[in-house]
mmCIF file of C-alpha atoms in Angstrom:
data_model
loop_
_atom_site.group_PDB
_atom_site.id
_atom_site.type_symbol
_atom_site.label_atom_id
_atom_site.label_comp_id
_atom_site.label_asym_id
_atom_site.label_seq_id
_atom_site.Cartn_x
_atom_site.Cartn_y
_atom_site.Cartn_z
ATOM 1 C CA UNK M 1 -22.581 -49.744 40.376
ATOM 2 C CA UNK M 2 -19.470 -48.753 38.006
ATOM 3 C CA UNK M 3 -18.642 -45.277 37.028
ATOM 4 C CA UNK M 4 -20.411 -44.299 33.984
ATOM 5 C CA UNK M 5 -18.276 -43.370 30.856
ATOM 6 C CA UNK M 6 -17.936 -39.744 29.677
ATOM 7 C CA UNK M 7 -20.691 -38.985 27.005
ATOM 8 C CA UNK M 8 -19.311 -36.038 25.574
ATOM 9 C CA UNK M 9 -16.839 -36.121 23.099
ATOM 10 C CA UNK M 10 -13.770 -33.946 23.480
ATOM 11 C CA UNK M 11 -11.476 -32.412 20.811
ATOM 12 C CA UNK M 12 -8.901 -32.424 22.213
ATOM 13 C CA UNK M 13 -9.027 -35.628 24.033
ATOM 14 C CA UNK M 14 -6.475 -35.748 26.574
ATOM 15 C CA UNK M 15 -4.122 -32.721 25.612
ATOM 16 C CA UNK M 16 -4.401 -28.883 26.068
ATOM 17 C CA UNK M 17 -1.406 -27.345 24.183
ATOM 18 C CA UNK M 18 -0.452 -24.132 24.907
ATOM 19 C CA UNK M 19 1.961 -22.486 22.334
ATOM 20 C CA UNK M 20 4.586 -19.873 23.556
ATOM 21 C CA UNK M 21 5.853 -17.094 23.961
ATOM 22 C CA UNK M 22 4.282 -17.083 27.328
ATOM 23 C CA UNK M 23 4.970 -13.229 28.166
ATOM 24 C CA UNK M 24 1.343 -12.390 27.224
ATOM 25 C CA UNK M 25 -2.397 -14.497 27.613
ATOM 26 C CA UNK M 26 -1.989 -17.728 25.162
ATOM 27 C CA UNK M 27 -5.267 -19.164 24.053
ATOM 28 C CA UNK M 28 -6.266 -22.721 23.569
ATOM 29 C CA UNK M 29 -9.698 -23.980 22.652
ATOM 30 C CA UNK M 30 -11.639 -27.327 23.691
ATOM 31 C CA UNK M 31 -14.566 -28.377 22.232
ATOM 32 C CA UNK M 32 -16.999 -30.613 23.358
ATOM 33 C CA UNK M 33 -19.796 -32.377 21.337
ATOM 34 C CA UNK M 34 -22.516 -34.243 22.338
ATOM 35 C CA UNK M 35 -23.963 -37.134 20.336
ATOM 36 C CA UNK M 36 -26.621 -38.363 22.532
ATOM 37 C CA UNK M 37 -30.423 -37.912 22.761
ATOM 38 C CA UNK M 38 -30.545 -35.879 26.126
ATOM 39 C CA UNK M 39 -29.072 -32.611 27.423
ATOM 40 C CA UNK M 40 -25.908 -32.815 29.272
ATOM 41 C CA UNK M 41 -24.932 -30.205 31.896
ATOM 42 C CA UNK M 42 -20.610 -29.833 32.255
ATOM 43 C CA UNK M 43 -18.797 -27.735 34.486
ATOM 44 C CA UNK M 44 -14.441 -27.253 33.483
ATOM 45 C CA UNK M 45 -12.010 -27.641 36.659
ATOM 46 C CA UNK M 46 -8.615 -27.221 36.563
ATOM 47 C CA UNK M 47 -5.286 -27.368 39.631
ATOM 48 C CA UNK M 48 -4.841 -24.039 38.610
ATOM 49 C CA UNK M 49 -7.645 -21.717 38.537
ATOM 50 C CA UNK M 50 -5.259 -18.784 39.126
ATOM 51 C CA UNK M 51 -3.180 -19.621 36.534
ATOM 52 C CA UNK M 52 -5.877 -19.844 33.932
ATOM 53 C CA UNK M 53 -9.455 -18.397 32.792
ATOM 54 C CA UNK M 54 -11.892 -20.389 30.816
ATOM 55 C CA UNK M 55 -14.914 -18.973 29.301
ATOM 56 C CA UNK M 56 -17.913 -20.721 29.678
ATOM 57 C CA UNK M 57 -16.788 -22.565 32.532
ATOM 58 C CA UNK M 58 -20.062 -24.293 33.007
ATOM 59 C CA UNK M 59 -23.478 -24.814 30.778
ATOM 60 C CA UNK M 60 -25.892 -26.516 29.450
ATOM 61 C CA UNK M 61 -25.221 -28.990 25.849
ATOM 62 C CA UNK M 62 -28.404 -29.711 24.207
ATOM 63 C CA UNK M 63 -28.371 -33.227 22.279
ATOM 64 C CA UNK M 64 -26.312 -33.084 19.002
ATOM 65 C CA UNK M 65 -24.955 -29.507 19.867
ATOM 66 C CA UNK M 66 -21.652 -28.556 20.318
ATOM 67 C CA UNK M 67 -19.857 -25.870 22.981
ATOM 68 C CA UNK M 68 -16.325 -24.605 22.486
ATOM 69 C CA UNK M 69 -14.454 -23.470 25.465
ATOM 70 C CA UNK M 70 -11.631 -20.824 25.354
ATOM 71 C CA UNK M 71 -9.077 -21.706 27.800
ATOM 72 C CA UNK M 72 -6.300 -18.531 28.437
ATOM 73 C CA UNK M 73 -3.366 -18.980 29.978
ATOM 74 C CA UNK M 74 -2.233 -16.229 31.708
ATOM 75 C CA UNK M 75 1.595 -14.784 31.407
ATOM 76 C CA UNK M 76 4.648 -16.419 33.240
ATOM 77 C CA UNK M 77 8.483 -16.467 33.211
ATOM 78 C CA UNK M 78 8.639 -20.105 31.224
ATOM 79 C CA UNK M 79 11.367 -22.439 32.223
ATOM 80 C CA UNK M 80 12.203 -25.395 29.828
ATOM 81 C CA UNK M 81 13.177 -27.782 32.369
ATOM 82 C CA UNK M 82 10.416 -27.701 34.970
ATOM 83 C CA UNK M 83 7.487 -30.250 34.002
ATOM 84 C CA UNK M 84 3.836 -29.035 33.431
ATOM 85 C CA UNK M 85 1.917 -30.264 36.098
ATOM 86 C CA UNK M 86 -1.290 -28.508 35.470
ATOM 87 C CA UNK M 87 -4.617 -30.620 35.015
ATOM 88 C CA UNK M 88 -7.972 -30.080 33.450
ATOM 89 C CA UNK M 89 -11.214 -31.952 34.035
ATOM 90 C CA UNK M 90 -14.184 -31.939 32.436
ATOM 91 C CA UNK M 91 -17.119 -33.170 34.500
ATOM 92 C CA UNK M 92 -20.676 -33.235 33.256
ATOM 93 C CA UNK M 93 -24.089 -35.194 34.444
ATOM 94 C CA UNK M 94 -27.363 -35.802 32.268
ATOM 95 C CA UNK M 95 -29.929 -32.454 32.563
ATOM 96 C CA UNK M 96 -32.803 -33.573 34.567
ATOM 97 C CA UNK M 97 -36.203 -32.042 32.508
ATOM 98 C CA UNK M 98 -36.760 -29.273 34.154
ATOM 99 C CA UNK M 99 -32.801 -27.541 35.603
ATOM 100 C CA UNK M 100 -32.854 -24.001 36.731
ATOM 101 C CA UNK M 101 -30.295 -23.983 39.522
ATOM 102 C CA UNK M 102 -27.531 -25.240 38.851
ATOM 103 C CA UNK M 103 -25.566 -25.128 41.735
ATOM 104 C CA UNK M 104 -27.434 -27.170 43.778
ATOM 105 C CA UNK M 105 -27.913 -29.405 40.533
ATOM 106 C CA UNK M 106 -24.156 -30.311 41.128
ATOM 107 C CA UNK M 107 -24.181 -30.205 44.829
ATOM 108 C CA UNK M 108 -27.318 -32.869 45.251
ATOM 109 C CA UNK M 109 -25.606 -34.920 42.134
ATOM 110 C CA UNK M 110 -25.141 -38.873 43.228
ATOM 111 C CA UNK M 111 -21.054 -39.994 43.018
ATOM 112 C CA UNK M 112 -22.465 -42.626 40.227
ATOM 113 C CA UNK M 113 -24.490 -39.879 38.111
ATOM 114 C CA UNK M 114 -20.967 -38.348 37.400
ATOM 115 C CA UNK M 115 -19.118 -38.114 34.135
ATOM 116 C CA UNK M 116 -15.261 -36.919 34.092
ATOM 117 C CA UNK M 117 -12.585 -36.375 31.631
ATOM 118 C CA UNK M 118 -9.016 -35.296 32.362
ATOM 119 C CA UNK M 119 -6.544 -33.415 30.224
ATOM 120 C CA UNK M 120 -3.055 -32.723 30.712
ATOM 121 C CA UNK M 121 -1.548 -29.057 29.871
ATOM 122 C CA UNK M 122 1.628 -29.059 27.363
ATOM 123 C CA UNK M 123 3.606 -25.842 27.251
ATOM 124 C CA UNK M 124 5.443 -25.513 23.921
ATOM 125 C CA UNK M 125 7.808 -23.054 22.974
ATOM 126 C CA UNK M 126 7.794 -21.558 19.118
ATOM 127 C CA UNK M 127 10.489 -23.797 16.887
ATOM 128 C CA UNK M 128 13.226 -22.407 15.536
ATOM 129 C CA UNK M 129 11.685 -22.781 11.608
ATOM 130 C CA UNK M 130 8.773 -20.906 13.021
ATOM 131 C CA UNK M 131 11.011 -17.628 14.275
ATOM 132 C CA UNK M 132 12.986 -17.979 11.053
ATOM 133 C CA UNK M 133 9.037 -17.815 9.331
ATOM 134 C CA UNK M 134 8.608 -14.495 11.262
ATOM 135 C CA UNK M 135 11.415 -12.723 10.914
ATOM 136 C CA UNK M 136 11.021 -13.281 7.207
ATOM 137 C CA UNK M 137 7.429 -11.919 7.118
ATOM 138 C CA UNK M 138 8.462 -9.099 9.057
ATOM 139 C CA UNK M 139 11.005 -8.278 7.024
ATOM 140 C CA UNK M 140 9.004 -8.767 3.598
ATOM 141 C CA UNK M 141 6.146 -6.285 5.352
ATOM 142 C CA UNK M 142 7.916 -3.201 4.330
ATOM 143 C CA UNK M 143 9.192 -4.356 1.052
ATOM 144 C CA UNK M 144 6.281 -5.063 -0.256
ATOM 145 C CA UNK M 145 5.214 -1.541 1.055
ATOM 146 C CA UNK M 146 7.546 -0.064 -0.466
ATOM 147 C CA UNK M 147 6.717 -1.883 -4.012
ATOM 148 C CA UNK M 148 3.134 -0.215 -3.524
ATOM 149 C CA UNK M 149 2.622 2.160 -6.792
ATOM 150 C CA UNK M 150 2.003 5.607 -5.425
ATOM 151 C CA UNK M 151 0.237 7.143 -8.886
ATOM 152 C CA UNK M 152 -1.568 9.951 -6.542
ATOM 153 C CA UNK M 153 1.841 12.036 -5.619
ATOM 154 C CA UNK M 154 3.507 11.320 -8.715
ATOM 155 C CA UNK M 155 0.348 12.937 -10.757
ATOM 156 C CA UNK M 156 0.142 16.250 -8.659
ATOM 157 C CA UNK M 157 3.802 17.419 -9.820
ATOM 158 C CA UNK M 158 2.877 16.989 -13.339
ATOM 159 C CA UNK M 159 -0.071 18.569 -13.161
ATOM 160 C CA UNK M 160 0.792 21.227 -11.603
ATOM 161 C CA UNK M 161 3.775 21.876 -14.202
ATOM 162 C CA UNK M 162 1.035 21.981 -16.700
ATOM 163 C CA UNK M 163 -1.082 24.532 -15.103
ATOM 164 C CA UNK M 164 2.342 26.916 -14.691
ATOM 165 C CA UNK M 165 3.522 26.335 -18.336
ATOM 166 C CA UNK M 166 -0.262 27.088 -19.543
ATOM 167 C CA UNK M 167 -0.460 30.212 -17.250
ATOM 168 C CA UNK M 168 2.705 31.381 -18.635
ATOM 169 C CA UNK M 169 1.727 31.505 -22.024
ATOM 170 C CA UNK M 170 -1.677 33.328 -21.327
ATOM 171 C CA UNK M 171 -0.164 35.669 -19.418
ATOM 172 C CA UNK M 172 3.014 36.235 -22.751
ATOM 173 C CA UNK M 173 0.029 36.477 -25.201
ATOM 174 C CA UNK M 174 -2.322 39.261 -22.546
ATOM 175 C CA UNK M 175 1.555 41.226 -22.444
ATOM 176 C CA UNK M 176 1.677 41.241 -26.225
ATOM 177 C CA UNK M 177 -1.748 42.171 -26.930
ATOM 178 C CA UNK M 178 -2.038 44.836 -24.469
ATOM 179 C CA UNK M 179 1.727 46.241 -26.096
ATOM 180 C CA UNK M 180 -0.351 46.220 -29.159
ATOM 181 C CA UNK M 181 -3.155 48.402 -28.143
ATOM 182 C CA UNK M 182 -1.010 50.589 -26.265
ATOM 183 C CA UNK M 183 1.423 51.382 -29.904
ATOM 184 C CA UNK M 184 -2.697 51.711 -31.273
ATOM 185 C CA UNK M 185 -3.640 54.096 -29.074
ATOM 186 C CA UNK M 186 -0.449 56.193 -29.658
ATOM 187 C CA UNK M 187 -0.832 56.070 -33.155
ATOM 188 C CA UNK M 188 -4.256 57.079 -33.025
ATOM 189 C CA UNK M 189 -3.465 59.724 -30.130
ATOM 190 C CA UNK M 190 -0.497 61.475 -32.465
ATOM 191 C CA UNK M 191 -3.153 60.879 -35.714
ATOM 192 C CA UNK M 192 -5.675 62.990 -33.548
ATOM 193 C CA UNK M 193 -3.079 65.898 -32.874
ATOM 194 C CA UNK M 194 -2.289 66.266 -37.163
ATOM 195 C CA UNK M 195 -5.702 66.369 -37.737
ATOM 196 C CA UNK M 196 -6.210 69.365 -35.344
ATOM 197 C CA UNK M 197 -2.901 71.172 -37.073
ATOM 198 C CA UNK M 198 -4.046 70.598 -40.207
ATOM 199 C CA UNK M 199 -7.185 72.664 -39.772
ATOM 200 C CA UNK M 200 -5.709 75.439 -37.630
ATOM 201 C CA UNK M 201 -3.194 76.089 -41.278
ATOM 202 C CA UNK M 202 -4.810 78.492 -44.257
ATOM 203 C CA UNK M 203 -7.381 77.150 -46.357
ATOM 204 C CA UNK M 204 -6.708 76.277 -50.407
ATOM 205 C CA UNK M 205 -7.736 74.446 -52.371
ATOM 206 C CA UNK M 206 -4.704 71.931 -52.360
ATOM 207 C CA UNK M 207 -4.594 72.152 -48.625
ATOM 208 C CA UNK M 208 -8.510 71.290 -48.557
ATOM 209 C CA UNK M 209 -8.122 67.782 -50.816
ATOM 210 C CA UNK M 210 -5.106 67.137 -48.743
ATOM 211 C CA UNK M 211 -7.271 67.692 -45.566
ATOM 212 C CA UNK M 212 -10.117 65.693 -46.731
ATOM 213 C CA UNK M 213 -8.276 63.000 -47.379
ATOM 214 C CA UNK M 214 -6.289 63.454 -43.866
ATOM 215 C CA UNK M 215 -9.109 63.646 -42.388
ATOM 216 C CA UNK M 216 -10.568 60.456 -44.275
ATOM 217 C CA UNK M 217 -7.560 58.219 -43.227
ATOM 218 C CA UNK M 218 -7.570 59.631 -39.660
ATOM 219 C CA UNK M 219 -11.468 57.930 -39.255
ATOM 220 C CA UNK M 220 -10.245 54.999 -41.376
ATOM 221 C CA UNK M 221 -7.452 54.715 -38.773
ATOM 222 C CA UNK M 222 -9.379 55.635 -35.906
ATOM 223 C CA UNK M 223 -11.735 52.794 -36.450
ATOM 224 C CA UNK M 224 -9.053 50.293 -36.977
ATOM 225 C CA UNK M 225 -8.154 50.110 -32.846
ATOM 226 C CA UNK M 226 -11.351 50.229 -31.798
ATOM 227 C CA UNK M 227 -11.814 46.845 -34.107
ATOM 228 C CA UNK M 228 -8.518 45.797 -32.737
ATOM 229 C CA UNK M 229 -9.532 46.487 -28.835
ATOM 230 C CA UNK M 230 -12.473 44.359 -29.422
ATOM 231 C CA UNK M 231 -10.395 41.494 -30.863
ATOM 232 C CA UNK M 232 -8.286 41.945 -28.320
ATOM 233 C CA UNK M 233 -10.847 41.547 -25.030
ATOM 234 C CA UNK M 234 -12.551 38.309 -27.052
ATOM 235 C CA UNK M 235 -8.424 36.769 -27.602
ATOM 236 C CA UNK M 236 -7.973 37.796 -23.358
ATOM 237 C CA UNK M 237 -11.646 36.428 -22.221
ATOM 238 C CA UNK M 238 -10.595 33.235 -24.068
ATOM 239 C CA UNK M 239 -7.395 32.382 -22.951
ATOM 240 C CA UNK M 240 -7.919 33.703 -19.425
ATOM 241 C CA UNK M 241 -11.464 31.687 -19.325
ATOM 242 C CA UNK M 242 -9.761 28.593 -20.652
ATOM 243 C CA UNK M 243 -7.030 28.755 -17.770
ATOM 244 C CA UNK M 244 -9.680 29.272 -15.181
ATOM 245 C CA UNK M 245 -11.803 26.389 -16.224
#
């Protein structure tokens, strides 16, 4: 009885390519696919199980499903002139109805129930075109970087020159006003003190008109800070609420 042919369909057929640099893990994938009506049970070999580790390395494919196999390569020194002569084979069998162990599913399998595929491994260093690629993007990273609009930082300086030339003036117009009340208060103060000289003098009758009417101008004038000290608080509450806020 011939072999039977493989009834999974592999992509990649007969090549695993494995792109440099090798000094860390390089990944390949392999998928398989199978078109038939029945489950199919594979297992993955390879010469070189130290050199590589491939996740799932066995399973179950139901019919019309497909499996894809990570195969990692693990670091090496590389050398150009020494010939690949790693190997990969894929070997599956048709799932019986009921499989639950599957080691002695491959240990009891007939020579004839067997399916195999092999594939080669191809080591490939990076072309030049693809280092000339990479230094380019590496060296556009930080360009671009630098391009990036920072509107964040350049707002805070201007806003905080605002707030200082705002502050500056509220604090001018609370120096004025409070200049002003003090020159009030004098005036009133001094305005006081006449009043009480005026009647400590001799009464007459000139003297008494030119009291009364003193005395008139002092209340007049007397009332005129208190107006002003009002104004005043309501100008300082303003400015120093507005500065606040």
């Amino acid at each position: 009885m011939s072999k039977l042919d493989q009834v999974l369909i592999l992509d990649p057929p007969s090549d695993l390519r494995f792109k440099g640099p090798f000094t860390d893990v390089v990944t390949t994938n392999l998928k398989l696919k199978n078109p038939s009506e029945r489950r199919v049970c594979f297992k993955v070999k390879t010469t070189a199980p130290r050199r590589y580790c491939v996740r799932p390395n066995s399973g179950v494919i139901d019919a019309g499903a497909m499996v894809s196999i990570s195969v990692m390569l693990q670091p090496f020194d590389y050398d150009p002139n020494e010939k690949s002569k790693h190997k990969f084979m894929v070997q599956t069998i048709f799932a019986p109805p009921n499989v639950s162990d599957m080691d002695s599913l491959w240990k009891d399998a007939k020579p004839d129930d067997l399916m195999d595929s092999k594939l080669r491994c191809v080591f490939e260093l990076p072309s030049e075109n693809d280092k000339v690629n990479d230094v380019d993007a590496a060296k556009a990273a930080p360009v671009m970087n630098s391009m990036k609009p920072e509107p964040t930082a350049a707002a805070v300086p201007v806003a905080a020159s605002l707030d200082d030339t705002e502050s500056k003036k509220v604090l001018e117009k609370c120096k004025r006003l409070q200049s002003e009340m003090n020159k009030l208060t004098e005036e009133n103060r001094q305005l006081k003190e006449d009043g009480i000289r005026m009647r400590k003098m001799p009464r007459s009758d000139h003297m008494t008109s030119n009291s009364t009417s003193l005395l008139g101008r002092e209340a007049s004038t007397a009332s005129l800070p208190s107006l002003l000290v009002v104004i005043a608080a309501i100008f300082i509450g303003f400015f120093l609420g507005k500065f606040i806020l």
